[in-house]
Structure formats: C-alpha cells, structure tokens
Amino acid sequence: MFSTLHSSGLTGIFLKQSTTLRGLASKTNKLKRKKHNSILTRGMYRYWEPTYNRMELSQPQDAKKAPNQFRLVSYNILAQDLLVEHLQLYQGIHSKLLHWEHRLEKLKSELEILQPDILCLQEMQYNHLKSFVQELSHKRKVEYIFKKKTGRRTDGCAIIYDRNKFKLDDDQCVEYYTNDVATLNRENVAIMAKFQVRNDPSTEFIVATTHLLYNPRREDVRISQVGVLLRALASFAIRSKHSRLPTILAGDFNFTPDTDAYKCLVTQRKFNEYLFQMESIDFGSDAVSTFQDEWVTVDYILKSIAEDKEKSITIESTYKLPTAESCMNIGKIPNTFLGSDHFSLAISFSIR
C-alpha cells in the first residue's frame, strides 16, 4: 500500500520505499502565456508546430475551437546523483555546467518559456523536488505527486500540474519490481493521475509518466515493464462498463522505435474484455531526444486511441524536436543553454 502525504511531510518521508507524496506550492500571481515562445540555442531552434501543418492540410475555416487547450511537457531532467555516479558520460563538458545550480537555472528558464499546465518529470531527485517546485510556482499555483524508485535510488517520477485548471481525482503508482521474476527485478516506477478539468467537470482524463530501465542489453526487462504498465494503465482508465478515459502516457522509455519493446508499447491489447492501444505522437521526421552512443529517440508522448463514443485526446500542436543533423551543431548536453542530457517533449492538446 502507498501512503499519501502533503508537502509538509517531506522531511524524512523518503526513507520509506513505498511512499507517494502529493505536495502543494503556491503564490498568488498569475502566469500570462507569451504569444510566441521558442527556444534558440547554439545551432538549434525549437518552435511550436500545429499538427495540421505537418499533415499538409489547411485548417478548416469552420473548425470548432476546442473550449480547453492545455500544454503538457515531459522531461528527463537528469538526476544529479546519477550524473555524479556516471560522470564519465559527461567528459568534455565543463564542470560548472554540470552543477545542479546551473542546470536548475537552465531548466527553469526553459520551462518558463514552455509554460506547461502539466509537467511529467523523470529522474526527479527527491531532495531537489521541493526547491524545483518552488521555482515553478512563484507565478502560479501548482500541486504535484511524486514516486521515488524502489530501493535505494534517490530519483523518481513526478507529475506537477496547475491546480487552478485541474482537480486531481485519483492517483496510483506502479512499481515494476516483483520478487522472483527475473525480468521484473529492477527499481523503475510509474505514476498515473486522474484529472478533472475544473471549468468543465464532465471532462476527465489520465496522465501517466514512467522511466524504464536503461541497460541496453536488457530489452527483455523493458518489454516486461511495458506489459505491467499497460495493464495497470488500462485498468486505471476504466470509467464504466462501456468506456475508458482518454489517456496520455509520457516518459523516458529507453528504447528506439525499431525495437520489439516499442512495438509492444503501441500494439493493441485486450485487458479485462477491453481493447486498449496507445499511439505515439509525431514530433517530426528524424527527431531525436537524447544521445546514447548516437543521437536517438527514446522519449515519447503517447495518447490512447478512442473507441466509438469515447472522448479522445486531440493534439493541437507539438514542440519541434531537433534532428540528429542539427544536434551536430549543438555539441554535448547539458551545456550553456540546456540543463539536461535529454530534450524536453511538449504538446498542446484538447479533449473532445
């Protein structure tokens, strides 16, 4: 069983391995979204791209504007403890660029530009969580849920959200670790949250985030973790005997689109008489999200495929990821401009 605590119970609570915490950090100022927001760094320009442009279709003149559009960002922010443990991976990067204080400032600057309504984080180090949330909450009211990895690891997954826009109806954690199962003996975790839109209480949806095992030689573990995650997500999304809630899944999956693990992630499955399938959101051809011996994509945002009469997630725009070619000009990350060794993924979406 997982215990749920408010942020006032932060001190020492992470000594418990099976703790989920929900925190609140707030200030009174409102955050006004900039009309144009993009990130320009050395050799890389990222911008919002409407999905209808990518499909080479003109937007219908009479298209009904969605009453609510929201932004979601998924980001592996690189836990400082993991950076120190694997310092050899960051050879050639000036040491001051690897300090948490520098990286936090760059992460904060990027997120101020993106202005997410929901932020899914991987490698969120627990003793940095409170200060990280405070950095984000100085102009808006946010709440968060967090799950530390099983065992002695100090990082985990978090979902931070604008409490003026969403009410958290329910949340659950997924711990992949299972005794006596060779392919489920790792400490990775996931979080699932059920939200209600405050100005439209009839609209509910699910957001989940995870960070799967990195070890390149253990795809069997990642396949097993995907199976556990999808079963849990399909069950959590059930609204009634005849419908499921629209679902967004985001995270660092540590596999590329040409792997069996990826195929498992996007293949239709049947759970408890319900068909369930996730589809990956397109961030453009040749898009990459991190460097693992070469520039690759291992981070994804996915949405559920709706059955008839179910509400669905509509992707209004995506935040363009760099290509492998453009990354040749960026150099290693983190750097002077970027605070992590992954790029952020971001979408604007509505629920119809």
Coordinates of C-alpha atoms in Angstrom, one line a residue:
M1 CA 0.0 0.0 0.0
F2 CA 1.2 3.5 -0.8
S3 CA 0.8 6.3 1.7
T4 CA -0.1 9.8 0.5
L5 CA 1.3 12.9 2.3
H6 CA 1.3 16.6 1.8
S7 CA 4.5 18.6 1.3
S8 CA 4.6 19.4 5.0
G9 CA 5.5 15.8 5.5
L10 CA 8.5 15.9 3.2
T11 CA 11.2 15.7 5.9
G12 CA 12.4 12.1 6.2
I13 CA 9.5 10.6 4.3
F14 CA 11.7 9.3 1.5
L15 CA 13.2 6.8 4.0
K16 CA 10.2 4.7 3.1
Q17 CA 10.5 2.9 -0.2
S18 CA 6.8 2.8 -1.0
T19 CA 5.8 6.4 -0.4
T20 CA 3.8 8.5 -2.8
L21 CA 3.5 12.2 -1.8
R22 CA 1.3 14.9 -3.0
G23 CA 2.6 18.4 -2.4
L24 CA 1.3 21.9 -2.7
A25 CA 3.3 25.0 -3.5
S26 CA 1.5 28.3 -4.4
K27 CA 1.8 32.0 -4.9
T28 CA -0.9 34.4 -5.9
N29 CA 0.4 35.9 -9.1
K30 CA -1.0 34.5 -12.4
L31 CA 1.3 33.5 -15.2
K32 CA 0.5 35.0 -18.6
R33 CA 1.4 32.9 -21.5
K34 CA 3.6 34.5 -24.1
K35 CA 2.1 34.8 -27.6
H36 CA 5.3 33.5 -29.2
N37 CA 7.6 31.1 -27.4
S38 CA 10.5 29.2 -28.7
I39 CA 14.0 28.2 -27.6
L40 CA 17.0 29.3 -29.6
T41 CA 20.3 27.8 -28.6
R42 CA 23.6 27.3 -30.4
G43 CA 22.7 25.5 -33.7
M44 CA 19.1 24.7 -32.6
Y45 CA 15.8 26.4 -33.0
R46 CA 12.7 24.8 -31.4
Y47 CA 9.2 26.1 -32.1
W48 CA 5.5 25.1 -31.8
E49 CA 4.2 23.4 -34.9
P50 CA 0.5 23.0 -35.5
T51 CA -0.3 19.4 -36.3
Y52 CA -2.4 20.3 -39.4
N53 CA 0.6 22.0 -40.9
R54 CA 2.6 18.8 -40.7
M55 CA -0.1 16.9 -42.4
E56 CA -0.1 19.5 -45.2
L57 CA -3.7 20.2 -44.6
S58 CA -5.2 23.7 -44.2
Q59 CA -7.1 24.2 -41.0
P60 CA -10.9 24.2 -41.7
Q61 CA -12.3 27.7 -41.6
D62 CA -15.3 26.5 -39.7
A63 CA -13.4 24.2 -37.4
K64 CA -14.9 24.4 -33.9
K65 CA -12.3 25.7 -31.5
A66 CA -11.7 23.4 -28.5
P67 CA -13.1 25.0 -25.3
N68 CA -9.9 24.0 -23.4
Q69 CA -6.4 23.6 -24.8
F70 CA -3.6 22.6 -22.4
R71 CA 0.1 22.2 -22.6
L72 CA 1.9 19.1 -21.4
V73 CA 5.7 18.8 -21.1
S74 CA 7.6 15.5 -20.5
Y75 CA 11.3 15.9 -19.4
N76 CA 14.0 13.7 -18.1
I77 CA 15.9 16.3 -16.2
L78 CA 18.9 14.2 -15.2
A79 CA 19.2 13.5 -11.5
Q80 CA 22.3 15.0 -10.0
D81 CA 23.2 11.8 -8.1
L82 CA 23.1 9.8 -11.4
L83 CA 25.2 12.4 -13.2
V84 CA 27.9 12.1 -10.4
E85 CA 27.6 8.3 -10.5
H86 CA 28.2 8.2 -14.3
L87 CA 30.5 11.2 -14.6
Q88 CA 32.4 9.5 -17.4
L89 CA 29.4 10.0 -19.7
Y90 CA 29.9 13.8 -19.5
Q91 CA 33.6 14.0 -20.3
G92 CA 34.4 17.2 -22.3
I93 CA 31.6 19.2 -20.6
H94 CA 32.9 22.0 -18.3
S95 CA 32.3 21.0 -14.7
K96 CA 30.4 24.2 -13.9
L97 CA 27.8 23.3 -16.5
L98 CA 27.2 20.0 -14.6
H99 CA 26.5 21.7 -11.2
W100 CA 22.9 21.4 -10.1
E101 CA 22.5 25.1 -9.5
H102 CA 23.5 25.9 -13.1
R103 CA 21.3 23.1 -14.6
L104 CA 18.3 24.1 -12.4
E105 CA 18.5 27.7 -13.7
K106 CA 18.5 26.5 -17.3
L107 CA 15.7 24.0 -16.7
K108 CA 13.7 26.8 -15.0
S109 CA 14.3 29.2 -18.0
E110 CA 13.2 26.6 -20.5
L111 CA 10.0 25.8 -18.6
E112 CA 9.2 29.4 -18.2
I113 CA 9.1 29.6 -22.0
L114 CA 7.1 26.4 -22.4
Q115 CA 4.7 27.2 -19.6
P116 CA 3.2 23.7 -19.1
D117 CA -0.1 23.1 -17.5
I118 CA 1.1 19.6 -16.7
L119 CA 4.7 18.6 -16.3
C120 CA 5.8 15.0 -16.3
L121 CA 9.3 14.5 -14.9
Q122 CA 11.7 11.6 -14.9
E123 CA 14.9 11.5 -12.8
M124 CA 13.5 13.9 -10.4
Q125 CA 15.8 13.7 -7.3
Y126 CA 13.7 13.7 -4.2
N127 CA 15.9 16.1 -2.2
H128 CA 15.6 18.6 -5.1
L129 CA 11.9 18.2 -5.5
K130 CA 10.7 20.9 -3.1
S131 CA 13.1 23.6 -4.4
F132 CA 12.3 22.6 -8.0
V133 CA 8.6 23.0 -7.4
Q134 CA 9.1 26.3 -5.7
E135 CA 11.0 27.6 -8.7
L136 CA 8.0 26.8 -10.9
S137 CA 5.3 28.0 -8.5
H138 CA 6.3 31.6 -8.0
K139 CA 3.7 32.8 -10.5
R140 CA 1.1 30.1 -10.4
K141 CA -0.5 27.6 -8.0
V142 CA 0.7 24.0 -8.6
E143 CA 0.4 20.7 -7.0
Y144 CA 2.4 17.6 -7.5
I145 CA 2.6 13.8 -7.0
F146 CA 6.0 12.0 -6.8
K147 CA 7.1 8.4 -6.6
K148 CA 10.7 7.5 -5.7
K149 CA 12.2 4.5 -7.4
T150 CA 12.1 1.3 -5.4
G151 CA 15.1 0.6 -3.2
R152 CA 18.0 2.9 -2.6
R153 CA 17.8 5.1 -5.7
T154 CA 17.3 8.8 -4.9
D155 CA 15.3 9.8 -8.0
G156 CA 11.9 9.0 -9.3
C157 CA 9.0 10.3 -11.4
A158 CA 6.8 13.3 -10.7
I159 CA 3.7 15.0 -12.2
I160 CA 3.3 18.7 -11.5
Y161 CA 0.1 20.4 -12.5
D162 CA -1.8 23.7 -12.4
R163 CA -4.4 23.3 -9.6
N164 CA -6.4 26.2 -11.0
K165 CA -7.1 24.2 -14.1
F166 CA -7.2 20.6 -12.9
K167 CA -8.5 18.7 -9.9
L168 CA -6.7 15.5 -9.1
D169 CA -9.4 12.8 -8.6
D170 CA -7.1 9.8 -8.1
D171 CA -3.5 8.7 -8.4
Q172 CA -1.7 5.4 -8.4
C173 CA 1.9 4.2 -8.6
V174 CA 3.3 1.3 -10.5
E175 CA 6.4 -0.4 -9.1
Y176 CA 7.8 -2.8 -11.6
Y177 CA 9.9 -4.7 -9.1
T178 CA 8.5 -8.2 -8.5
N179 CA 10.1 -10.9 -6.3
D180 CA 11.4 -14.0 -8.1
V181 CA 10.7 -12.6 -11.6
A182 CA 14.0 -12.2 -13.4
T183 CA 12.7 -9.6 -15.9
L184 CA 11.0 -7.6 -13.2
N185 CA 13.8 -7.2 -10.7
R186 CA 14.6 -3.6 -11.4
E187 CA 13.7 -0.5 -9.4
N188 CA 11.8 1.6 -12.1
V189 CA 8.4 3.1 -11.4
A190 CA 5.5 4.9 -13.0
I191 CA 2.8 7.3 -11.8
M192 CA -0.8 7.5 -13.0
A193 CA -3.0 10.5 -12.3
K194 CA -6.7 11.0 -13.0
F195 CA -7.6 14.7 -13.6
Q196 CA -10.9 16.6 -13.9
V197 CA -11.0 19.9 -15.8
R198 CA -12.1 22.5 -13.3
N199 CA -14.2 24.6 -15.7
D200 CA -15.7 21.5 -17.3
P201 CA -16.1 18.9 -14.6
S202 CA -17.5 16.4 -17.1
T203 CA -14.1 16.2 -18.8
E204 CA -11.8 13.8 -17.2
F205 CA -8.6 12.3 -18.4
I206 CA -5.5 10.3 -17.4
V207 CA -1.9 11.3 -17.4
A208 CA 0.9 8.8 -16.7
T209 CA 4.7 9.0 -16.7
T210 CA 7.4 6.5 -16.3
H211 CA 11.2 5.9 -16.7
L212 CA 12.1 2.4 -17.8
L213 CA 15.4 0.5 -17.4
Y214 CA 18.4 1.9 -19.3
N215 CA 20.6 -1.2 -19.6
P216 CA 21.0 -1.7 -23.4
R217 CA 21.4 -5.4 -23.0
R218 CA 18.1 -6.0 -21.2
E219 CA 15.3 -5.3 -23.6
D220 CA 13.6 -8.3 -22.1
V221 CA 13.2 -6.3 -18.9
R222 CA 11.8 -3.3 -20.8
I223 CA 9.3 -5.5 -22.6
S224 CA 8.1 -6.9 -19.2
Q225 CA 7.9 -3.4 -17.8
V226 CA 5.8 -2.2 -20.7
G227 CA 3.4 -5.1 -20.1
V228 CA 3.0 -4.3 -16.5
L229 CA 2.5 -0.6 -17.2
L230 CA -0.1 -1.0 -20.0
R231 CA -2.2 -3.5 -17.8
A232 CA -2.2 -1.0 -14.9
L233 CA -3.0 1.9 -17.2
A234 CA -5.8 0.1 -19.0
S235 CA -7.4 -0.7 -15.6
F236 CA -6.9 2.8 -14.2
A237 CA -8.5 4.4 -17.2
I238 CA -11.8 2.4 -17.0
R239 CA -14.7 4.9 -16.5
S240 CA -17.6 2.5 -16.7
K241 CA -18.5 -0.9 -18.2
H242 CA -18.6 0.7 -21.6
S243 CA -16.0 3.4 -21.7
R244 CA -12.5 4.5 -20.7
L245 CA -11.0 7.9 -20.0
P246 CA -8.7 9.4 -22.6
T247 CA -5.1 8.8 -21.6
I248 CA -1.7 10.4 -22.1
L249 CA 1.5 8.5 -21.4
A250 CA 4.8 10.3 -21.3
G251 CA 8.3 9.4 -20.3
D252 CA 11.8 8.1 -21.0
F253 CA 11.4 4.5 -22.2
N254 CA 15.0 3.9 -23.1
F255 CA 14.2 2.1 -26.4
T256 CA 14.1 3.3 -30.0
P257 CA 11.1 2.9 -32.4
D258 CA 12.7 0.0 -34.2
T259 CA 12.7 -2.3 -31.2
D260 CA 10.3 -5.1 -30.0
A261 CA 9.7 -3.1 -26.8
Y262 CA 8.4 -0.2 -28.8
K263 CA 6.1 -2.5 -30.8
C264 CA 4.7 -3.8 -27.5
L265 CA 4.1 -0.3 -26.4
V266 CA 1.9 0.6 -29.4
T267 CA 0.3 -2.7 -30.1
Q268 CA -3.4 -3.1 -29.4
R269 CA -4.1 -5.4 -26.4
K270 CA -7.1 -6.7 -24.6
F271 CA -7.4 -6.3 -20.8
N272 CA -10.5 -7.4 -18.9
E273 CA -12.5 -7.5 -22.1
Y274 CA -11.4 -4.0 -23.1
L275 CA -9.3 -3.2 -26.1
F276 CA -6.5 -0.7 -25.3
Q277 CA -4.0 0.9 -27.5
M278 CA -1.6 3.8 -27.3
E279 CA -0.2 5.7 -30.3
S280 CA 3.0 7.7 -30.3
I281 CA 2.7 11.4 -31.1
D282 CA 4.8 12.5 -34.1
F283 CA 7.4 15.1 -33.4
G284 CA 8.7 15.2 -37.0
S285 CA 10.9 13.1 -39.2
D286 CA 14.4 12.4 -37.9
A287 CA 13.6 13.8 -34.4
V288 CA 15.9 12.9 -31.6
S289 CA 15.6 13.2 -27.8
T290 CA 19.0 12.3 -26.4
F291 CA 22.5 10.9 -27.1
Q292 CA 23.2 7.3 -26.4
D293 CA 26.4 6.5 -28.5
E294 CA 24.5 8.4 -31.2
W295 CA 21.6 10.8 -31.3
V296 CA 18.4 8.8 -30.9
T297 CA 14.8 8.9 -29.8
V298 CA 13.9 7.1 -26.5
D299 CA 11.5 9.6 -25.0
Y300 CA 7.9 9.6 -26.1
I301 CA 4.4 11.1 -25.5
L302 CA 1.6 8.8 -26.4
K303 CA -2.2 9.1 -26.4
S304 CA -4.9 6.4 -26.2
I305 CA -6.9 5.5 -29.3
A306 CA -10.5 6.1 -28.5
E307 CA -13.3 3.7 -29.3
D308 CA -16.7 4.9 -30.6
K309 CA -18.4 7.5 -28.4
E310 CA -15.4 7.9 -26.1
K311 CA -13.8 11.3 -25.6
S312 CA -10.4 11.5 -27.2
I313 CA -7.2 13.4 -27.0
T314 CA -6.6 15.8 -29.9
I315 CA -3.1 17.0 -30.5
E316 CA -3.3 20.7 -31.5
S317 CA 0.5 21.3 -31.8
T318 CA 3.9 19.8 -30.9
Y319 CA 7.1 21.4 -29.8
K320 CA 9.5 20.5 -32.6
L321 CA 12.4 18.3 -31.5
P322 CA 15.9 18.7 -33.1
T323 CA 17.1 16.3 -35.7
A324 CA 20.3 14.3 -35.5
E325 CA 21.9 16.6 -38.1
S326 CA 21.1 19.8 -36.1
C327 CA 22.4 18.2 -33.0
M328 CA 25.9 18.1 -34.5
N329 CA 26.0 21.8 -34.1
I330 CA 24.8 21.7 -30.5
G331 CA 27.5 19.6 -29.1
K332 CA 27.2 17.7 -25.8
I333 CA 24.4 18.3 -23.4
P334 CA 24.0 19.6 -20.7
N335 CA 25.6 22.8 -21.9
T336 CA 25.5 26.6 -21.5
F337 CA 21.9 26.7 -22.7
L338 CA 20.3 23.3 -21.8
G339 CA 20.1 21.8 -18.3
S340 CA 19.7 18.1 -19.1
D341 CA 21.1 15.4 -21.3
H342 CA 17.6 14.9 -22.8
F343 CA 15.5 17.3 -24.7
S344 CA 12.1 18.2 -23.4
L345 CA 9.0 16.9 -25.2
A346 CA 5.9 19.2 -25.3
I347 CA 2.4 19.1 -26.8
S348 CA -0.7 21.3 -26.8
F349 CA -3.8 19.2 -26.6
S350 CA -7.6 19.3 -26.2
I351 CA -10.2 16.7 -25.2
R352 CA -13.2 16.4 -27.4

